[in-house]
CSV table of C-alpha atoms in Angstrom, one decimal:
chain,number,residue,atom,x,y,z
O,454,ALA,CA,17.2,-3.0,-16.3
O,455,GLN,CA,20.0,-1.9,-18.3
O,456,LYS,CA,19.7,-0.4,-21.7
O,457,VAL,CA,21.8,1.5,-24.4
O,458,THR,CA,20.1,2.6,-26.8
O,459,GLN,CA,21.6,4.2,-30.3
O,460,ALA,CA,18.3,5.1,-32.4
O,461,GLN,CA,20.2,6.1,-35.5
O,462,THR,CA,20.9,2.9,-37.5
O,463,GLU,CA,22.5,4.7,-40.4
O,464,ILE,CA,24.2,7.9,-40.3
O,465,SER,CA,25.6,9.6,-44.1
O,466,VAL,CA,27.6,12.6,-44.1
O,467,VAL,CA,29.6,14.6,-46.4
O,468,GLU,CA,33.3,15.1,-45.5
O,469,LYS,CA,33.9,18.3,-43.3
O,470,GLU,CA,30.7,18.2,-42.0
O,471,ASP,CA,30.1,17.6,-38.4
O,472,VAL,CA,27.9,14.7,-36.8
O,473,THR,CA,26.7,13.6,-33.6
O,474,LEU,CA,26.1,10.0,-32.4
O,475,ASP,CA,23.4,9.8,-29.7
O,476,CYS,CA,23.4,7.6,-26.8
O,477,VAL,CA,20.7,7.0,-24.3
O,478,TYR,CA,21.0,4.6,-21.1
O,479,GLU,CA,18.8,3.2,-18.6
O,480,THR,CA,20.3,2.0,-15.0
O,481,ARG,CA,19.0,2.3,-11.7
O,482,ASP,CA,22.5,2.3,-10.4
O,483,THR,CA,24.6,5.5,-9.1
O,484,THR,CA,27.8,4.0,-10.1
O,485,TYR,CA,28.5,3.0,-13.7
O,486,TYR,CA,30.5,3.7,-17.0
O,487,LEU,CA,29.6,4.6,-20.3
O,488,PHE,CA,31.8,3.7,-23.3
O,489,TRP,CA,32.2,4.7,-27.2
O,490,TYR,CA,33.7,1.9,-29.4
O,491,LYS,CA,34.5,2.4,-33.0
O,492,GLN,CA,34.3,-0.5,-35.6
O,493,PRO,CA,36.4,-0.1,-38.6
O,494,PRO,CA,35.6,-2.3,-41.5
O,495,SER,CA,38.2,-4.8,-40.3
O,496,GLY,CA,35.9,-5.6,-37.4
O,497,GLU,CA,38.1,-5.2,-34.4
O,498,LEU,CA,36.4,-3.2,-31.7
O,499,VAL,CA,38.9,0.0,-30.5
O,500,PHE,CA,37.9,2.2,-27.4
O,501,LEU,CA,37.4,5.9,-27.3
O,502,ILE,CA,36.6,7.1,-24.2
O,503,ARG,CA,35.2,6.1,-20.6
O,504,ARG,CA,33.3,8.0,-18.4
O,505,ASN,CA,32.2,7.2,-15.3
O,506,SER,CA,28.6,8.4,-13.8
O,507,PHE,CA,30.2,10.9,-11.1
O,508,ASP,CA,31.9,12.8,-13.8
O,509,GLU,CA,29.9,15.0,-16.4
O,510,GLN,CA,32.4,17.2,-17.5
O,511,ASN,CA,32.5,17.2,-21.6
O,512,GLU,CA,35.7,15.9,-23.1
O,513,ILE,CA,37.1,17.0,-26.2
O,514,SER,CA,39.9,14.8,-27.8
O,515,GLY,CA,40.8,16.4,-31.5
O,516,ARG,CA,38.4,16.5,-33.4
O,517,TYR,CA,36.0,14.2,-31.5
O,518,SER,CA,34.0,15.2,-28.4
O,519,TRP,CA,31.4,14.1,-25.9
O,520,ASN,CA,28.7,15.2,-23.9
O,521,PHE,CA,27.5,13.2,-20.6
O,522,GLN,CA,24.2,14.5,-19.5
O,523,LYS,CA,23.1,13.0,-16.3
O,524,SER,CA,19.5,14.6,-16.1
O,525,THR,CA,18.9,13.2,-19.9
O,526,SER,CA,20.6,9.7,-19.3
O,527,SER,CA,22.3,10.6,-22.5
O,528,PHE,CA,25.8,10.2,-23.8
O,529,ASN,CA,26.4,11.4,-27.4
O,530,PHE,CA,29.5,12.1,-29.3
O,531,THR,CA,30.3,14.6,-31.8
O,532,ILE,CA,32.8,14.3,-34.5
O,533,THR,CA,33.9,17.9,-35.9
O,534,ALA,CA,34.9,18.0,-39.6
O,535,SER,CA,34.3,14.7,-40.3
O,536,GLN,CA,36.6,12.5,-42.5
O,537,VAL,CA,36.3,9.5,-44.7
O,538,VAL,CA,38.6,7.8,-42.2
O,539,ASP,CA,35.7,7.9,-39.6
O,540,SER,CA,33.2,5.7,-41.5
O,541,ALA,CA,32.7,2.4,-39.0
O,542,VAL,CA,30.1,1.6,-37.1
O,543,TYR,CA,30.1,3.6,-33.4
O,544,PHE,CA,28.7,1.5,-30.3
O,545,CYS,CA,28.0,3.0,-27.3
O,546,ALA,CA,28.4,0.5,-23.9
O,547,LEU,CA,27.3,0.8,-20.0
O,548,SER,CA,28.8,-1.1,-17.5
O,549,ARG,CA,27.6,-1.7,-13.7
O,550,TYR,CA,30.3,-1.2,-11.1
O,551,ASN,CA,31.0,-4.4,-9.4
O,552,GLN,CA,29.0,-6.6,-11.6
O,553,GLY,CA,31.5,-8.5,-13.4
O,554,GLY,CA,32.4,-5.5,-15.9
O,555,LYS,CA,30.4,-6.5,-18.2
O,556,LEU,CA,29.7,-4.3,-21.3
O,557,ILE,CA,25.8,-3.6,-22.2
O,558,PHE,CA,26.3,-2.5,-25.8
O,559,GLY,CA,23.9,-0.6,-28.4
O,560,GLN,CA,22.8,-1.3,-31.4
O,561,GLY,CA,25.5,0.6,-33.2
O,562,THR,CA,25.3,3.6,-35.3
O,563,GLU,CA,26.8,3.1,-38.8
O,564,LEU,CA,28.6,6.4,-39.9
O,565,SER,CA,29.1,6.8,-43.6
O,566,VAL,CA,31.3,9.9,-44.6
O,567,LYS,CA,31.6,10.5,-48.4
O,568,PRO,CA,34.4,12.2,-50.0
T,172,GLU,CA,53.0,-9.4,-29.3
T,173,THR,CA,50.2,-7.0,-27.6
T,174,GLY,CA,46.5,-6.9,-27.3
T,175,VAL,CA,44.0,-9.4,-28.1
T,176,THR,CA,45.1,-11.7,-31.0
T,177,GLN,CA,42.1,-14.1,-32.9
T,178,THR,CA,43.0,-16.9,-35.0
T,179,PRO,CA,41.8,-18.0,-37.8
T,180,ARG,CA,40.6,-14.6,-39.0
T,181,HIS,CA,38.2,-16.2,-41.4
T,182,LEU,CA,37.1,-19.6,-41.3
T,183,VAL,CA,34.5,-21.7,-43.6
T,184,MET,CA,33.1,-24.8,-42.1
T,185,GLY,CA,30.5,-27.2,-43.4
T,186,MET,CA,27.9,-28.1,-41.0
T,187,THR,CA,28.8,-31.6,-40.1
T,188,ASN,CA,32.8,-30.0,-39.1
T,189,LYS,CA,34.2,-29.5,-36.0
T,190,LYS,CA,36.5,-26.3,-35.6
T,191,SER,CA,37.6,-23.9,-32.6
T,192,LEU,CA,38.7,-20.2,-32.6
T,193,LYS,CA,41.0,-19.2,-30.2
T,194,CYS,CA,42.0,-16.4,-28.6
T,195,GLU,CA,44.9,-14.9,-26.5
T,196,GLN,CA,45.5,-11.9,-24.7
T,197,HIS,CA,49.2,-10.8,-23.3
T,198,LEU,CA,47.4,-7.7,-21.5
T,199,GLY,CA,47.4,-9.5,-18.0
T,200,HIS,CA,43.3,-9.3,-17.7
T,201,ASN,CA,41.6,-11.2,-15.3
T,202,ALA,CA,38.3,-11.7,-17.5
T,203,MET,CA,37.6,-12.9,-21.5
T,204,TYR,CA,34.1,-12.6,-23.1
T,205,TRP,CA,33.0,-14.5,-26.4
T,206,TYR,CA,30.3,-12.1,-28.2
T,207,LYS,CA,28.8,-12.8,-31.4
T,208,GLN,CA,27.6,-9.8,-34.2
T,209,SER,CA,25.7,-11.0,-37.1
T,210,ALA,CA,25.1,-8.8,-40.1
T,211,LYS,CA,22.5,-5.8,-38.7
T,212,LYS,CA,22.4,-6.9,-35.5
T,213,PRO,CA,23.5,-6.0,-32.1
T,214,LEU,CA,26.7,-7.5,-30.2
T,215,GLU,CA,25.7,-10.6,-28.5
T,216,LEU,CA,27.0,-12.0,-25.5
T,217,MET,CA,27.7,-15.1,-25.5
T,218,PHE,CA,30.3,-16.7,-22.5
T,219,VAL,CA,31.9,-14.7,-19.5
T,220,TYR,CA,34.9,-16.1,-18.0
T,221,ASN,CA,36.9,-14.4,-14.4
T,222,PHE,CA,39.9,-16.0,-13.2
T,223,LYS,CA,39.1,-19.3,-15.7
T,224,GLU,CA,35.7,-19.9,-14.5
T,225,GLN,CA,32.8,-19.5,-16.2
T,226,THR,CA,30.8,-16.9,-14.8
T,227,GLU,CA,27.9,-16.3,-17.6
T,228,ASN,CA,26.4,-18.4,-20.6
T,229,ASN,CA,23.5,-16.6,-22.2
T,230,SER,CA,21.5,-19.5,-23.0
T,231,VAL,CA,24.4,-20.2,-25.9
T,232,PRO,CA,23.2,-23.4,-27.9
T,233,SER,CA,25.5,-26.5,-26.7
T,234,ARG,CA,27.0,-26.7,-30.5
T,235,PHE,CA,29.2,-23.7,-28.8
T,236,SER,CA,31.3,-25.3,-26.4
T,237,PRO,CA,33.6,-22.6,-24.6
T,238,GLU,CA,37.3,-23.6,-22.9
T,239,CYS,CA,39.2,-21.3,-20.9
T,240,PRO,CA,42.6,-23.6,-19.5
T,241,ASN,CA,44.2,-20.4,-17.8
T,242,SER,CA,43.3,-16.4,-18.1
T,243,SER,CA,45.3,-15.7,-21.1
T,244,HIS,CA,43.7,-18.2,-23.1
T,245,LEU,CA,39.9,-18.6,-24.9
T,246,PHE,CA,39.2,-21.2,-27.1
T,247,LEU,CA,35.3,-21.6,-28.7
T,248,HIS,CA,34.9,-25.1,-29.9
T,249,LEU,CA,32.1,-25.7,-32.6
T,250,HIS,CA,30.2,-28.4,-34.1
T,251,THR,CA,27.4,-29.5,-35.8
T,252,LEU,CA,26.6,-25.7,-37.1
T,253,GLN,CA,23.9,-24.0,-38.3
T,254,PRO,CA,23.9,-21.8,-41.5
T,255,GLU,CA,22.3,-19.0,-39.0
T,256,ASP,CA,25.8,-19.0,-37.0
T,257,SER,CA,27.4,-17.2,-39.6
T,258,ALA,CA,28.6,-13.9,-37.9
T,259,LEU,CA,31.4,-12.5,-36.7
T,260,TYR,CA,32.9,-13.6,-33.5
T,261,LEU,CA,34.5,-11.2,-31.2
T,262,CYS,CA,36.7,-12.0,-27.9
T,263,ALA,CA,37.5,-9.5,-25.8
T,264,SER,CA,39.7,-9.2,-22.2
T,265,SER,CA,39.1,-7.0,-19.0
T,266,GLN,CA,41.5,-5.7,-16.5
T,267,ASP,CA,38.8,-6.0,-13.6
T,268,LYS,CA,35.6,-7.3,-12.5
T,269,ASN,CA,34.3,-3.7,-11.3
T,270,GLY,CA,33.4,-2.4,-14.8
T,271,GLY,CA,35.6,0.6,-15.3
T,272,TYR,CA,38.2,-0.4,-17.8
T,273,GLY,CA,36.3,-1.8,-20.4
T,274,TYR,CA,37.3,-4.0,-22.5
T,275,THR,CA,40.2,-4.8,-25.5
T,276,PHE,CA,39.0,-6.5,-28.4
T,277,GLY,CA,40.3,-8.5,-30.9
T,278,SER,CA,39.9,-8.4,-34.4
T,279,GLY,CA,37.6,-11.2,-34.6
T,280,THR,CA,36.6,-14.3,-36.7
T,281,ARG,CA,34.6,-14.1,-39.9
T,282,LEU,CA,33.0,-17.6,-39.6
T,283,THR,CA,30.7,-18.9,-42.6
T,284,VAL,CA,28.6,-22.1,-42.0
T,285,VAL,CA,28.1,-23.9,-45.4
């Protein structure tokens, strides 16, 4: 069975702190895709990153970075020097190759960045 | 207009009412989805449509009735809802069935059943 676990339900940090959001996934597939989405208070889920199972190279985009480790089935997300605008719910998700494109979401982590 | 558009943004309805949620995408995507997001709960997949055909119904009660007249439009018809159906209903579309592109989401309809 496929499953995504985000063990951190809520995280609260002070502005300029670094914060890491954990994501652990389960799948027996060899080809799959991992995603992170951000859901601000407005409600819309915003795509942040996609990674396929054959690409373990870490990625950095501005203050955001992602650490994909197949050995531990983890795809963690780090925000450096957090800002108040980073406050949102963040979802990690998994999709299986050639299985209809359906995304399996984790429970979400609510990040609160205080000034 | 680009992206995925959902209307209305907010809806309050009584338990005996009938209403419809609308979702529209102009991205040329072939798959569309309805998700329910209740407070403090994960996203629940409700329905999946690929090329206008329903390919998944996740044991959704019959008081929710989806309709997909074409690849660009998706509706969710609501009737005799219960207060526990109050939630954020999100529509999404995706480019392919292979799973590699993820979803584009709409802003959702915040539904309150009174």
